[in-house]
PDB file of C-alpha atoms in Angstrom:
ATOM      1  CA  GLY M   1      -5.313 -18.717 -58.044  1.00 83.00           C
ATOM      2  CA  ASN M   2      -2.736 -16.751 -56.090  1.00 88.00           C
ATOM      3  CA  SER M   3      -3.559 -13.538 -54.296  1.00 92.00           C
ATOM      4  CA  VAL M   4      -2.503 -11.417 -51.353  1.00 95.00           C
ATOM      5  CA  THR M   5      -4.725  -9.335 -49.115  1.00 95.00           C
ATOM      6  CA  GLN M   6      -3.251  -6.809 -46.729  1.00 94.00           C
ATOM      7  CA  MET M   7      -4.791  -4.334 -44.402  1.00 87.00           C
ATOM      8  CA  GLU M   8      -5.836  -1.046 -45.842  1.00 84.00           C
ATOM      9  CA  GLY M   9      -4.034   2.065 -44.844  1.00 85.00           C
ATOM     10  CA  PRO M  10      -3.006   4.624 -44.261  1.00 95.00           C
ATOM     11  CA  VAL M  11      -1.615   3.884 -40.837  1.00 96.00           C
ATOM     12  CA  THR M  12      -0.331   6.689 -38.632  1.00 97.00           C
ATOM     13  CA  LEU M  13       1.628   5.907 -35.482  1.00 97.00           C
ATOM     14  CA  SER M  14       3.622   7.820 -32.941  1.00 97.00           C
ATOM     15  CA  GLU M  15       7.307   7.097 -32.635  1.00 97.00           C
ATOM     16  CA  GLU M  16       8.049   4.014 -30.491  1.00 97.00           C
ATOM     17  CA  ALA M  17       4.560   2.596 -31.001  1.00 98.00           C
ATOM     18  CA  PHE M  18       3.966  -1.069 -31.868  1.00 98.00           C
ATOM     19  CA  LEU M  19       3.255  -1.843 -35.499  1.00 97.00           C
ATOM     20  CA  THR M  20       1.203  -4.642 -37.013  1.00 97.00           C
ATOM     21  CA  ILE M  21       0.286  -4.828 -40.675  1.00 97.00           C
ATOM     22  CA  ASN M  22      -1.915  -7.805 -41.461  1.00 97.00           C
ATOM     23  CA  CYS M  23      -1.391  -9.933 -44.549  1.00 98.00           C
ATOM     24  CA  THR M  24      -3.205 -13.072 -45.667  1.00 97.00           C
ATOM     25  CA  TYR M  25      -2.720 -15.039 -48.830  1.00 96.00           C
ATOM     26  CA  THR M  26      -4.295 -17.563 -51.134  1.00 94.00           C
ATOM     27  CA  ALA M  27      -1.988 -19.819 -53.094  1.00 92.00           C
ATOM     28  CA  THR M  28      -1.643 -23.139 -54.805  1.00 83.00           C
ATOM     29  CA  GLY M  29       1.330 -25.184 -53.747  1.00 82.00           C
ATOM     30  CA  TYR M  30       3.903 -23.867 -51.311  1.00 87.00           C
ATOM     31  CA  PRO M  31       4.642 -20.222 -51.909  1.00 94.00           C
ATOM     32  CA  SER M  32       7.431 -18.096 -50.521  1.00 95.00           C
ATOM     33  CA  LEU M  33       6.271 -14.984 -48.698  1.00 97.00           C
ATOM     34  CA  PHE M  34       7.828 -11.535 -48.616  1.00 97.00           C
ATOM     35  CA  TRP M  35       7.540  -8.055 -47.262  1.00 98.00           C
ATOM     36  CA  TYR M  36       8.846  -5.287 -49.483  1.00 97.00           C
ATOM     37  CA  VAL M  37       9.163  -1.633 -48.495  1.00 97.00           C
ATOM     38  CA  GLN M  38       8.952   1.395 -50.761  1.00 94.00           C
ATOM     39  CA  TYR M  39      10.312   4.670 -49.432  1.00 93.00           C
ATOM     40  CA  PRO M  40       9.042   7.852 -51.072  1.00 88.00           C
ATOM     41  CA  GLY M  41      10.305   8.221 -54.623  1.00 85.00           C
ATOM     42  CA  GLU M  42      12.227   4.952 -54.529  1.00 87.00           C
ATOM     43  CA  GLY M  43      11.905   1.395 -55.762  1.00 89.00           C
ATOM     44  CA  LEU M  44      10.918  -1.648 -53.772  1.00 93.00           C
ATOM     45  CA  GLN M  45      13.410  -3.077 -51.310  1.00 94.00           C
ATOM     46  CA  LEU M  46      13.180  -6.526 -49.838  1.00 96.00           C
ATOM     47  CA  LEU M  47      12.537  -6.196 -46.122  1.00 97.00           C
ATOM     48  CA  LEU M  48      12.231  -9.846 -45.152  1.00 98.00           C
ATOM     49  CA  LYS M  49      11.121 -13.215 -46.447  1.00 97.00           C
ATOM     50  CA  ALA M  50      10.086 -16.713 -45.368  1.00 97.00           C
ATOM     51  CA  THR M  51      10.136 -19.728 -47.613  1.00 95.00           C
ATOM     52  CA  LYS M  52       8.277 -22.380 -45.638  1.00 93.00           C
ATOM     53  CA  ALA M  53       5.701 -22.803 -42.908  1.00 94.00           C
ATOM     54  CA  ASP M  54       6.715 -21.605 -39.420  1.00 95.00           C
ATOM     55  CA  ASP M  55       9.757 -19.743 -40.767  1.00 96.00           C
ATOM     56  CA  LYS M  56      10.252 -16.298 -39.263  1.00 97.00           C
ATOM     57  CA  GLY M  57      11.737 -13.578 -41.400  1.00 97.00           C
ATOM     58  CA  SER M  58      13.363 -10.639 -39.640  1.00 97.00           C
ATOM     59  CA  ASN M  59      15.280  -7.519 -40.549  1.00 97.00           C
ATOM     60  CA  LYS M  60      15.803  -4.036 -39.050  1.00 96.00           C
ATOM     61  CA  GLY M  61      13.549  -4.876 -36.106  1.00 97.00           C
ATOM     62  CA  PHE M  62      10.701  -6.075 -38.329  1.00 98.00           C
ATOM     63  CA  GLU M  63       9.426  -9.646 -38.079  1.00 98.00           C
ATOM     64  CA  ALA M  64       6.879 -11.840 -39.820  1.00 98.00           C
ATOM     65  CA  THR M  65       6.064 -15.518 -39.347  1.00 98.00           C
ATOM     66  CA  TYR M  66       4.785 -17.795 -42.127  1.00 97.00           C
ATOM     67  CA  ARG M  67       1.576 -19.281 -40.716  1.00 96.00           C
ATOM     68  CA  LYS M  68       0.225 -21.948 -43.025  1.00 94.00           C
ATOM     69  CA  GLU M  69      -2.741 -22.797 -40.795  1.00 94.00           C
ATOM     70  CA  THR M  70      -4.058 -19.247 -40.975  1.00 95.00           C
ATOM     71  CA  THR M  71      -2.472 -18.428 -44.377  1.00 96.00           C
ATOM     72  CA  SER M  72      -0.996 -15.298 -42.872  1.00 97.00           C
ATOM     73  CA  PHE M  73       2.278 -13.382 -42.812  1.00 98.00           C
ATOM     74  CA  HIS M  74       1.677 -10.392 -40.552  1.00 98.00           C
ATOM     75  CA  LEU M  75       4.401  -7.765 -40.259  1.00 98.00           C
ATOM     76  CA  GLU M  76       5.335  -6.524 -36.779  1.00 98.00           C
ATOM     77  CA  LYS M  77       7.771  -4.119 -35.221  1.00 98.00           C
ATOM     78  CA  GLY M  78       7.998  -3.391 -31.542  1.00 97.00           C
ATOM     79  CA  SER M  79       9.011   0.254 -31.731  1.00 96.00           C
ATOM     80  CA  VAL M  80       8.685   2.227 -34.944  1.00 98.00           C
ATOM     81  CA  GLN M  81      10.822   5.204 -35.923  1.00 97.00           C
ATOM     82  CA  VAL M  82      10.120   8.188 -38.132  1.00 97.00           C
ATOM     83  CA  SER M  83      12.474   6.654 -40.707  1.00 96.00           C
ATOM     84  CA  ASP M  84      10.111   3.655 -41.038  1.00 97.00           C
ATOM     85  CA  SER M  85       7.570   5.851 -42.818  1.00 97.00           C
ATOM     86  CA  ALA M  86       7.021   4.142 -46.163  1.00 97.00           C
ATOM     87  CA  VAL M  87       4.632   1.907 -48.084  1.00 95.00           C
ATOM     88  CA  TYR M  88       4.814  -1.774 -47.150  1.00 97.00           C
ATOM     89  CA  PHE M  89       3.873  -4.522 -49.579  1.00 96.00           C
ATOM     90  CA  CYS M  90       3.162  -8.128 -48.739  1.00 97.00           C
ATOM     91  CA  ALA M  91       3.890 -10.514 -51.616  1.00 96.00           C
ATOM     92  CA  LEU M  92       4.073 -14.160 -52.548  1.00 95.00           C
ATOM     93  CA  SER M  93       5.896 -16.098 -55.199  1.00 92.00           C
ATOM     94  CA  SER M  94       5.343 -19.667 -56.276  1.00 86.00           C
ATOM     95  CA  SER M  95       7.106 -21.953 -58.714  1.00 81.00           C
ATOM     96  CA  ASN M  96       3.632 -23.148 -59.778  1.00 77.00           C
ATOM     97  CA  THR M  97       3.091 -19.818 -61.493  1.00 76.00           C
ATOM     98  CA  GLY M  98       6.472 -19.160 -63.011  1.00 75.00           C
ATOM     99  CA  ASN M  99       7.845 -17.486 -59.877  1.00 81.00           C
ATOM    100  CA  GLN M 100       6.045 -14.271 -60.608  1.00 85.00           C
ATOM    101  CA  PHE M 101       5.269 -12.091 -57.616  1.00 90.00           C
ATOM    102  CA  TYR M 102       1.754 -11.340 -56.439  1.00 92.00           C
ATOM    103  CA  PHE M 103       1.555  -8.188 -54.374  1.00 94.00           C
ATOM    104  CA  GLY M 104      -0.951  -6.866 -51.911  1.00 94.00           C
ATOM    105  CA  THR M 105      -2.269  -3.356 -52.377  1.00 93.00           C
ATOM    106  CA  GLY M 106       0.327  -1.818 -50.077  1.00 94.00           C
ATOM    107  CA  THR M 107      -0.083  -0.164 -46.680  1.00 96.00           C
ATOM    108  CA  SER M 108       1.163   3.357 -46.191  1.00 96.00           C
ATOM    109  CA  LEU M 109       2.756   3.962 -42.797  1.00 97.00           C
ATOM    110  CA  THR M 110       3.489   7.396 -41.385  1.00 97.00           C
ATOM    111  CA  VAL M 111       5.351   7.670 -38.097  1.00 97.00           C
ATOM    112  CA  ILE M 112       5.120  10.996 -36.336  1.00 97.00           C
ATOM    113  CA  PRO M 113       7.627  12.236 -33.723  1.00 95.00           C
TER     114      PRO M 113
ATOM    115  CA  ASP Z   1      26.740   0.348 -57.889  1.00 49.00           C
ATOM    116  CA  THR Z   2      23.042   0.041 -58.622  1.00 58.00           C
ATOM    117  CA  ALA Z   3      22.269  -3.630 -59.127  1.00 87.00           C
ATOM    118  CA  VAL Z   4      19.106  -3.194 -61.227  1.00 94.00           C
ATOM    119  CA  SER Z   5      19.294  -0.027 -63.252  1.00 94.00           C
ATOM    120  CA  GLN Z   6      16.434   1.541 -65.185  1.00 95.00           C
ATOM    121  CA  THR Z   7      16.601   4.481 -67.535  1.00 96.00           C
ATOM    122  CA  PRO Z   8      15.130   6.989 -67.728  1.00 96.00           C
ATOM    123  CA  LYS Z   9      13.841   7.659 -64.221  1.00 94.00           C
ATOM    124  CA  TYR Z  10      11.247  10.100 -65.522  1.00 96.00           C
ATOM    125  CA  LEU Z  11       9.632  10.146 -68.939  1.00 97.00           C
ATOM    126  CA  VAL Z  12       7.075  12.682 -70.088  1.00 98.00           C
ATOM    127  CA  THR Z  13       5.718  12.231 -73.579  1.00 97.00           C
ATOM    128  CA  GLN Z  14       2.728  12.985 -75.757  1.00 97.00           C
ATOM    129  CA  MET Z  15      -0.044  10.617 -76.699  1.00 97.00           C
ATOM    130  CA  GLY Z  16       0.688   8.601 -79.772  1.00 97.00           C
ATOM    131  CA  ASN Z  17       4.447   8.579 -79.329  1.00 98.00           C
ATOM    132  CA  ASP Z  18       6.623   5.470 -79.132  1.00 98.00           C
ATOM    133  CA  LYS Z  19       9.043   5.179 -76.220  1.00 98.00           C
ATOM    134  CA  SER Z  20      11.416   2.700 -74.615  1.00 97.00           C
ATOM    135  CA  ILE Z  21      12.499   2.045 -71.057  1.00 98.00           C
ATOM    136  CA  LYS Z  22      15.782   0.253 -70.546  1.00 97.00           C
ATOM    137  CA  CYS Z  23      16.657  -2.149 -67.757  1.00 97.00           C
ATOM    138  CA  GLU Z  24      20.010  -3.664 -66.954  1.00 96.00           C
ATOM    139  CA  GLN Z  25      21.081  -5.884 -64.084  1.00 95.00           C
ATOM    140  CA  ASN Z  26      24.696  -6.577 -63.222  1.00 90.00           C
ATOM    141  CA  LEU Z  27      23.907  -9.369 -60.793  1.00 89.00           C
ATOM    142  CA  GLY Z  28      24.100 -12.302 -63.194  1.00 90.00           C
ATOM    143  CA  HIS Z  29      20.449 -13.164 -62.535  1.00 91.00           C
ATOM    144  CA  ASP Z  30      18.559 -15.472 -64.863  1.00 89.00           C
ATOM    145  CA  THR Z  31      15.050 -14.092 -64.535  1.00 92.00           C
ATOM    146  CA  MET Z  32      13.867 -10.558 -65.190  1.00 94.00           C
ATOM    147  CA  TYR Z  33      10.443  -8.939 -64.845  1.00 93.00           C
ATOM    148  CA  TRP Z  34       8.490  -5.853 -65.728  1.00 95.00           C
ATOM    149  CA  TYR Z  35       5.835  -4.622 -63.305  1.00 95.00           C
ATOM    150  CA  LYS Z  36       3.417  -1.729 -63.599  1.00 95.00           C
ATOM    151  CA  GLN Z  37       2.454   0.304 -60.519  1.00 93.00           C
ATOM    152  CA  ASP Z  38      -0.684   2.373 -60.910  1.00 92.00           C
ATOM    153  CA  SER Z  39      -1.638   5.584 -59.163  1.00 90.00           C
ATOM    154  CA  LYS Z  40      -3.005   3.611 -56.196  1.00 89.00           C
ATOM    155  CA  LYS Z  41       0.339   1.846 -55.776  1.00 88.00           C
ATOM    156  CA  PHE Z  42      -1.014  -1.481 -57.017  1.00 90.00           C
ATOM    157  CA  LEU Z  43       1.693  -3.624 -58.634  1.00 92.00           C
ATOM    158  CA  LYS Z  44       0.897  -5.961 -61.487  1.00 91.00           C
ATOM    159  CA  ILE Z  45       3.157  -8.286 -63.449  1.00 91.00           C
ATOM    160  CA  MET Z  46       3.493  -7.526 -67.143  1.00 93.00           C
ATOM    161  CA  PHE Z  47       6.249  -9.805 -68.393  1.00 90.00           C
ATOM    162  CA  SER Z  48       8.824 -12.252 -67.172  1.00 90.00           C
ATOM    163  CA  TYR Z  49      11.884 -13.523 -69.001  1.00 89.00           C
ATOM    164  CA  ASN Z  50      14.167 -16.383 -68.084  1.00 86.00           C
ATOM    165  CA  ASN Z  51      17.506 -16.575 -69.873  1.00 82.00           C
ATOM    166  CA  LYS Z  52      16.227 -14.307 -72.644  1.00 80.00           C
ATOM    167  CA  GLU Z  53      13.074 -16.361 -73.147  1.00 83.00           C
ATOM    168  CA  LEU Z  54       9.592 -15.044 -72.461  1.00 84.00           C
ATOM    169  CA  ILE Z  55       7.873 -17.127 -69.778  1.00 80.00           C
ATOM    170  CA  ILE Z  56       5.100 -14.858 -68.546  1.00 77.00           C
ATOM    171  CA  ASN Z  57       3.070 -12.509 -70.683  1.00 77.00           C
ATOM    172  CA  GLU Z  58       0.117 -11.180 -68.786  1.00 77.00           C
ATOM    173  CA  THR Z  59      -2.824  -9.505 -70.408  1.00 77.00           C
ATOM    174  CA  VAL Z  60      -1.283  -6.274 -71.541  1.00 87.00           C
ATOM    175  CA  PRO Z  61      -1.973  -4.452 -74.800  1.00 90.00           C
ATOM    176  CA  ASN Z  62       0.247  -5.602 -77.653  1.00 90.00           C
ATOM    177  CA  ARG Z  63       1.504  -2.018 -77.863  1.00 95.00           C
ATOM    178  CA  PHE Z  64       3.843  -3.153 -75.078  1.00 94.00           C
ATOM    179  CA  SER Z  65       6.699  -5.322 -76.265  1.00 93.00           C
ATOM    180  CA  PRO Z  66       9.603  -6.539 -74.157  1.00 92.00           C
ATOM    181  CA  LYS Z  67      12.963  -7.194 -75.738  1.00 92.00           C
ATOM    182  CA  SER Z  68      15.833  -9.081 -74.150  1.00 91.00           C
ATOM    183  CA  PRO Z  69      19.020  -8.733 -76.200  1.00 90.00           C
ATOM    184  CA  ASP Z  70      20.960 -10.667 -73.583  1.00 89.00           C
ATOM    185  CA  LYS Z  71      20.487 -12.079 -70.126  1.00 88.00           C
ATOM    186  CA  ALA Z  72      21.430  -8.822 -68.418  1.00 93.00           C
ATOM    187  CA  HIS Z  73      18.950  -6.610 -70.255  1.00 94.00           C
ATOM    188  CA  LEU Z  74      15.183  -6.467 -70.542  1.00 95.00           C
ATOM    189  CA  ASN Z  75      13.890  -3.393 -72.313  1.00 96.00           C
ATOM    190  CA  LEU Z  76      10.273  -2.332 -72.607  1.00 96.00           C
ATOM    191  CA  HIS Z  77       9.008  -0.726 -75.801  1.00 96.00           C
ATOM    192  CA  ILE Z  78       5.663   0.999 -75.864  1.00 97.00           C
ATOM    193  CA  ASN Z  79       3.995   2.055 -79.096  1.00 97.00           C
ATOM    194  CA  SER Z  80       1.205   4.567 -79.589  1.00 97.00           C
ATOM    195  CA  LEU Z  81       1.219   5.739 -75.987  1.00 97.00           C
ATOM    196  CA  GLU Z  82      -2.118   6.437 -74.332  1.00 97.00           C
ATOM    197  CA  LEU Z  83      -3.072   8.502 -71.282  1.00 96.00           C
ATOM    198  CA  GLY Z  84      -3.838   5.317 -69.364  1.00 95.00           C
ATOM    199  CA  ASP Z  85      -0.259   4.139 -69.755  1.00 96.00           C
ATOM    200  CA  SER Z  86       0.826   6.740 -67.212  1.00 97.00           C
ATOM    201  CA  ALA Z  87       2.260   4.804 -64.283  1.00 96.00           C
ATOM    202  CA  VAL Z  88       5.505   3.801 -62.635  1.00 95.00           C
ATOM    203  CA  TYR Z  89       7.173   0.852 -64.345  1.00 97.00           C
ATOM    204  CA  PHE Z  90       9.513  -1.354 -62.360  1.00 96.00           C
ATOM    205  CA  CYS Z  91      12.084  -3.765 -63.646  1.00 96.00           C
ATOM    206  CA  ALA Z  92      13.213  -6.596 -61.371  1.00 95.00           C
ATOM    207  CA  SER Z  93      15.512  -9.583 -61.478  1.00 94.00           C
ATOM    208  CA  ARG Z  94      15.788 -12.834 -59.569  1.00 92.00           C
ATOM    209  CA  PRO Z  95      18.781 -15.127 -59.185  1.00 89.00           C
ATOM    210  CA  ARG Z  96      18.560 -18.785 -60.051  1.00 88.00           C
ATOM    211  CA  GLY Z  97      17.681 -20.888 -57.057  1.00 86.00           C
ATOM    212  CA  ARG Z  98      16.539 -17.937 -54.972  1.00 88.00           C
ATOM    213  CA  THR Z  99      13.019 -16.798 -54.238  1.00 89.00           C
ATOM    214  CA  GLU Z 100      13.405 -13.046 -53.813  1.00 91.00           C
ATOM    215  CA  ALA Z 101      13.531 -10.431 -56.537  1.00 93.00           C
ATOM    216  CA  PHE Z 102      15.524  -7.219 -56.678  1.00 94.00           C
ATOM    217  CA  PHE Z 103      13.810  -4.138 -58.044  1.00 94.00           C
ATOM    218  CA  GLY Z 104      15.027  -1.130 -59.930  1.00 94.00           C
ATOM    219  CA  GLN Z 105      14.236   2.442 -58.929  1.00 93.00           C
ATOM    220  CA  GLY Z 106      11.287   2.660 -61.292  1.00 94.00           C
ATOM    221  CA  THR Z 107      10.472   4.790 -64.310  1.00 96.00           C
ATOM    222  CA  ARG Z 108       7.664   7.283 -63.900  1.00 96.00           C
ATOM    223  CA  LEU Z 109       5.947   7.563 -67.260  1.00 97.00           C
ATOM    224  CA  THR Z 110       3.574  10.468 -67.801  1.00 97.00           C
ATOM    225  CA  VAL Z 111       1.595  10.636 -71.020  1.00 97.00           C
ATOM    226  CA  VAL Z 112       0.103  14.036 -71.807  1.00 97.00           C
TER     227      VAL Z 112
END
């Protein structure tokens, strides 16, 4: 079956620190991979995506590379800001399962000045 | 303009009541979803519709019934509400030929 495992939080970083949030997946077929972000009191926003192996998704300084050999899609940012404080969700979607989304448990990030 | 719009944003109701949450998307998307987010932020699929037809119906109590009057709307009706139904419910939609989904702002349901 399909599933996503991401690192447990919460994560607390100082401003300008380097961020990595690990995400690994299990899937049948060739899934698309996503990172969604949820700011306090808001819905989920697509942060970035990758649809095939070796693709790199990037947005707002965040990056993640689709690694089929390690079944991973780790999120990175070189220098975090206070405004990046949010909950980050790794997710996959596959046409084999009706294109529904499977989410990880979410990782809460707090960036302190 | 909000692309995926849910109403209400907050809903507080007593056990045993029947309530509805409405979802509308003005993006022309073919596929719509309902997800439930529990108190630990875990998101789980409930239903998925494609062009008004049900394609995914996960194991949820039959007190929950989705209704899609047209392609732009997917409403969620809940009968005989229970304490355990308290959660945030998210509607989402996905365009044909694309992989990503767009989520609404969520409806926080509190059953007392």
